PDB file of C-alpha atoms in Angstrom:
ATOM      1  CA  MET A   1       0.000   0.000   0.000  1.00  0.00           C
ATOM      2  CA  LYS A   2       2.829   2.392   0.890  1.00  0.00           C
ATOM      3  CA  GLU A   3       4.469   1.707  -2.472  1.00  0.00           C
ATOM      4  CA  LYS A   4       1.199   2.453  -4.275  1.00  0.00           C
ATOM      5  CA  PHE A   5       0.953   5.884  -2.581  1.00  0.00           C
ATOM      6  CA  LYS A   6       4.607   6.529  -3.344  1.00  0.00           C
ATOM      7  CA  ASN A   7       4.034   5.763  -7.035  1.00  0.00           C
ATOM      8  CA  LEU A   8       0.903   7.930  -7.141  1.00  0.00           C
ATOM      9  CA  TYR A   9       2.780  10.802  -5.508  1.00  0.00           C
ATOM     10  CA  LYS A  10       5.653  10.441  -7.975  1.00  0.00           C
ATOM     11  CA  LYS A  11       3.210  10.417 -10.889  1.00  0.00           C
ATOM     12  CA  TYR A  12       1.309  13.516  -9.703  1.00  0.00           C
ATOM     13  CA  GLU A  13       4.091  15.245  -7.753  1.00  0.00           C
ATOM     14  CA  SER A  14       4.053  18.564  -9.610  1.00  0.00           C
ATOM     15  CA  LEU A  15       0.251  18.776  -9.446  1.00  0.00           C
ATOM     16  CA  ILE A  16       0.232  18.034  -5.703  1.00  0.00           C
ATOM     17  CA  LEU A  17       3.019  20.533  -5.054  1.00  0.00           C
ATOM     18  CA  TYR A  18       1.255  23.098  -7.243  1.00  0.00           C
ATOM     19  CA  ALA A  19      -1.815  22.838  -5.018  1.00  0.00           C
ATOM     20  CA  LEU A  20       0.203  22.965  -1.782  1.00  0.00           C
ATOM     21  CA  TYR A  21       2.347  25.921  -2.871  1.00  0.00           C
ATOM     22  CA  GLY A  22      -0.789  27.697  -3.992  1.00  0.00           C
ATOM     23  CA  ILE A  23      -1.747  28.102  -0.332  1.00  0.00           C
ATOM     24  CA  PRO A  24       0.918  30.730   0.490  1.00  0.00           C
ATOM     25  CA  SER A  25       0.047  32.618  -2.689  1.00  0.00           C
ATOM     26  CA  THR A  26      -3.614  32.638  -1.729  1.00  0.00           C
ATOM     27  CA  ALA A  27      -2.693  33.794   1.788  1.00  0.00           C
ATOM     28  CA  VAL A  28      -0.663  36.687   0.338  1.00  0.00           C
ATOM     29  CA  SER A  29      -3.547  37.611  -1.939  1.00  0.00           C
ATOM     30  CA  PHE A  30      -6.246  37.602   0.737  1.00  0.00           C
ATOM     31  CA  GLY A  31      -3.998  38.680   3.615  1.00  0.00           C
ATOM     32  CA  GLY A  32      -2.495  41.526   1.611  1.00  0.00           C
ATOM     33  CA  TYR A  33      -5.935  42.636   0.504  1.00  0.00           C
ATOM     34  CA  ALA A  34      -7.237  42.656   4.088  1.00  0.00           C
ATOM     35  CA  LEU A  35      -4.133  44.414   5.410  1.00  0.00           C
ATOM     36  CA  LEU A  36      -4.259  47.131   2.776  1.00  0.00           C
ATOM     37  CA  MET A  37      -8.011  47.608   3.199  1.00  0.00           C
ATOM     38  CA  ASP A  38      -8.382  47.363   6.970  1.00  0.00           C
ATOM     39  CA  VAL A  39      -5.070  48.680   8.310  1.00  0.00           C
ATOM     40  CA  PHE A  40      -3.919  51.125   5.645  1.00  0.00           C
ATOM     41  CA  HIS A  41      -7.410  52.035   4.348  1.00  0.00           C
ATOM     42  CA  PHE A  42      -6.519  51.690   0.672  1.00  0.00           C
ATOM     43  CA  ASP A  43      -9.240  51.606  -1.974  1.00  0.00           C
ATOM     44  CA  ALA A  44     -10.604  48.094  -2.629  1.00  0.00           C
ATOM     45  CA  ALA A  45      -9.485  47.998  -6.266  1.00  0.00           C
ATOM     46  CA  ILE A  46      -5.978  49.256  -5.418  1.00  0.00           C
ATOM     47  CA  SER A  47      -5.755  46.746  -2.563  1.00  0.00           C
ATOM     48  CA  SER A  48      -6.818  43.985  -4.905  1.00  0.00           C
ATOM     49  CA  LEU A  49      -4.255  44.954  -7.548  1.00  0.00           C
ATOM     50  CA  ILE A  50      -1.361  45.239  -5.092  1.00  0.00           C
ATOM     51  CA  SER A  51      -2.239  41.953  -3.376  1.00  0.00           C
ATOM     52  CA  TRP A  52      -2.557  40.253  -6.800  1.00  0.00           C
ATOM     53  CA  VAL A  53       0.939  41.461  -7.755  1.00  0.00           C
ATOM     54  CA  GLY A  54       2.306  40.171  -4.452  1.00  0.00           C
ATOM     55  CA  ALA A  55       0.601  36.812  -4.896  1.00  0.00           C
ATOM     56  CA  VAL A  56       1.931  36.462  -8.460  1.00  0.00           C
ATOM     57  CA  LEU A  57       5.494  37.193  -7.295  1.00  0.00           C
ATOM     58  CA  VAL A  58       5.231  34.702  -4.417  1.00  0.00           C
ATOM     59  CA  SER A  59       3.729  32.001  -6.633  1.00  0.00           C
ATOM     60  CA  PHE A  60       6.358  32.596  -9.332  1.00  0.00           C
ATOM     61  CA  CYS A  61       9.199  32.120  -6.849  1.00  0.00           C
ATOM     62  CA  LEU A  62       7.655  29.074  -5.171  1.00  0.00           C
ATOM     63  CA  TYR A  63       6.504  27.345  -8.352  1.00  0.00           C
ATOM     64  CA  ARG A  64       9.763  28.017 -10.183  1.00  0.00           C
ATOM     65  CA  ARG A  65      11.909  26.531  -7.439  1.00  0.00           C
ATOM     66  CA  PHE A  66       9.842  23.913  -5.631  1.00  0.00           C
ATOM     67  CA  VAL A  67       7.117  22.750  -7.998  1.00  0.00           C
ATOM     68  CA  PHE A  68       8.665  22.770 -11.453  1.00  0.00           C
ATOM     69  CA  LYS A  69      12.277  22.699 -10.202  1.00  0.00           C
ATOM     70  CA  SER A  70      13.367  25.053 -12.952  1.00  0.00           C
ATOM     71  CA  PRO A  71      17.137  24.875 -13.444  1.00  0.00           C
ATOM     72  CA  PRO A  72      19.370  27.830 -12.560  1.00  0.00           C
ATOM     73  CA  ALA A  73      19.142  30.574 -15.138  1.00  0.00           C
ATOM     74  CA  SER A  74      20.500  34.013 -15.868  1.00  0.00           C
ATOM     75  CA  VAL A  75      18.697  37.096 -14.594  1.00  0.00           C
ATOM     76  CA  LYS A  76      17.534  37.729 -18.168  1.00  0.00           C
ATOM     77  CA  GLN A  77      16.040  34.223 -18.437  1.00  0.00           C
ATOM     78  CA  LYS A  78      14.334  34.510 -15.043  1.00  0.00           C
ATOM     79  CA  PHE A  79      12.904  37.896 -16.006  1.00  0.00           C
ATOM     80  CA  HIS A  80      11.606  36.380 -19.261  1.00  0.00           C
ATOM     81  CA  GLU A  81       9.943  33.584 -17.261  1.00  0.00           C
ATOM     82  CA  LEU A  82       8.443  36.147 -14.875  1.00  0.00           C
ATOM     83  CA  VAL A  83       7.020  38.161 -17.773  1.00  0.00           C
ATOM     84  CA  GLN A  84       5.517  35.007 -19.304  1.00  0.00           C
ATOM     85  CA  PHE A  85       4.166  33.847 -15.939  1.00  0.00           C
ATOM     86  CA  THR A  86       2.598  37.229 -15.190  1.00  0.00           C
ATOM     87  CA  GLY A  87       1.165  37.458 -18.701  1.00  0.00           C
ATOM     88  CA  VAL A  88      -0.503  34.078 -18.371  1.00  0.00           C
ATOM     89  CA  ARG A  89      -1.884  35.009 -14.945  1.00  0.00           C
ATOM     90  CA  ALA A  90      -3.254  38.284 -16.328  1.00  0.00           C
ATOM     91  CA  GLY A  91      -4.732  36.421 -19.296  1.00  0.00           C
ATOM     92  CA  THR A  92      -6.459  33.809 -17.168  1.00  0.00           C
ATOM     93  CA  GLY A  93      -7.703  36.583 -14.886  1.00  0.00           C
ATOM     94  CA  LEU A  94      -9.324  38.247 -17.897  1.00  0.00           C
ATOM     95  CA  PHE A  95     -10.665  34.877 -19.052  1.00  0.00           C
ATOM     96  CA  GLU A  96     -12.180  34.257 -15.616  1.00  0.00           C
ATOM     97  CA  THR A  97     -13.774  37.700 -15.535  1.00  0.00           C
ATOM     98  CA  GLY A  98     -15.159  37.262 -19.060  1.00  0.00           C
ATOM     99  CA  PHE A  99     -16.466  33.784 -18.289  1.00  0.00           C
ATOM    100  CA  VAL A 100     -18.344  35.062 -15.233  1.00  0.00           C
ATOM    101  CA  TRP A 101     -19.602  38.076 -17.165  1.00  0.00           C
ATOM    102  CA  VAL A 102     -21.027  35.895 -19.974  1.00  0.00           C
ATOM    103  CA  PHE A 103     -22.562  33.127 -17.886  1.00  0.00           C
ATOM    104  CA  VAL A 104     -23.640  35.092 -14.815  1.00  0.00           C
ATOM    105  CA  SER A 105     -24.106  38.743 -15.759  1.00  0.00           C
ATOM    106  CA  ARG A 106     -25.452  38.160 -19.261  1.00  0.00           C
ATOM    107  CA  MET A 107     -27.129  34.738 -19.060  1.00  0.00           C
ATOM    108  CA  GLY A 108     -28.231  34.914 -15.410  1.00  0.00           C
ATOM    109  CA  LEU A 109     -26.833  31.516 -14.415  1.00  0.00           C
ATOM    110  CA  GLN A 110     -25.790  30.511 -10.886  1.00  0.00           C
ATOM    111  CA  PRO A 111     -23.014  32.942  -9.832  1.00  0.00           C
ATOM    112  CA  TYR A 112     -21.007  30.783  -7.420  1.00  0.00           C
ATOM    113  CA  LEU A 113     -21.086  27.674  -9.566  1.00  0.00           C
ATOM    114  CA  PHE A 114     -19.794  29.575 -12.586  1.00  0.00           C
ATOM    115  CA  LYS A 115     -17.168  31.429 -10.537  1.00  0.00           C
ATOM    116  CA  VAL A 116     -15.875  28.084  -9.263  1.00  0.00           C
ATOM    117  CA  MET A 117     -15.908  26.668 -12.808  1.00  0.00           C
ATOM    118  CA  ALA A 118     -14.027  29.711 -14.138  1.00  0.00           C
ATOM    119  CA  SER A 119     -11.477  29.515 -11.311  1.00  0.00           C
ATOM    120  CA  ALA A 120     -10.935  25.789 -11.855  1.00  0.00           C
ATOM    121  CA  MET A 121     -10.328  26.333 -15.569  1.00  0.00           C
ATOM    122  CA  SER A 122      -7.929  29.203 -14.805  1.00  0.00           C
ATOM    123  CA  ILE A 123      -5.968  27.080 -12.338  1.00  0.00           C
ATOM    124  CA  LEU A 124      -5.715  24.245 -14.863  1.00  0.00           C
ATOM    125  CA  ILE A 125      -4.587  26.591 -17.643  1.00  0.00           C
ATOM    126  CA  ASN A 126      -2.032  28.247 -15.326  1.00  0.00           C
ATOM    127  CA  TYR A 127      -0.664  24.852 -14.290  1.00  0.00           C
ATOM    128  CA  LEU A 128      -0.408  23.463 -17.821  1.00  0.00           C
ATOM    129  CA  VAL A 129       1.189  26.576 -19.298  1.00  0.00           C
ATOM    130  CA  SER A 130       3.643  26.811 -16.393  1.00  0.00           C
ATOM    131  CA  LYS A 131       4.609  23.148 -16.653  1.00  0.00           C
ATOM    132  CA  PHE A 132       4.838  22.787 -20.410  1.00  0.00           C
ATOM    133  CA  CYS A 133       5.768  26.283 -21.622  1.00  0.00           C
ATOM    134  CA  ILE A 134       7.301  28.510 -18.969  1.00  0.00           C
ATOM    135  CA  PHE A 135       9.259  26.170 -16.687  1.00  0.00           C
ATOM    136  CA  ARG A 136       9.860  23.209 -18.994  1.00  0.00           C
ATOM    137  CA  LYS A 137      13.201  21.606 -18.306  1.00  0.00           C
ATOM    138  CA  GLU A 138      14.177  21.056 -21.947  1.00  0.00           C
ATOM    139  CA  LYS A 139      14.068  24.826 -22.526  1.00  0.00           C
ATOM    140  CA  ALA A 140      17.183  25.444 -20.405  1.00  0.00           C
ATOM    141  CA  ALA A 141      19.283  23.109 -22.519  1.00  0.00           C
ATOM    142  CA  VAL A 142      18.013  24.727 -25.736  1.00  0.00           C
ATOM    143  CA  THR A 143      18.623  28.333 -24.623  1.00  0.00           C
ATOM    144  CA  GLU A 144      22.077  27.573 -23.260  1.00  0.00           C
ATOM    145  CA  GLY A 145      23.249  25.355 -26.121  1.00  0.00           C
TER     146      GLY A 145
END
């Protein structure tokens, strides 16, 4: 039984780690938002934007190192990864907003169900793009060679 769990973990390691390392990012997002709103009395939209930026930076660092185990790279390569990572996050954020707008605001469907669906699709897209495009291991050998 122990061997079966070990094999399952090995098979789904990056997905499991992605979920676990998403917790600190979520804490930065919500905690930063609350701190900026309640302690510093920032506007809600500004608080949301600043906390989103913080969460993206935290998730980039954690995912790059611990989830996808991206090999060491130059500052230029890391910056390129950060730009790609942030672009994908911004894109899925727009997708999520558009999805909710179409299905909830325009079609009048159940708001929480469609928000959860949109979030789940965004998380999946973020994971797949990070794993196969941004932090893929073969890329390092190609860019260095």
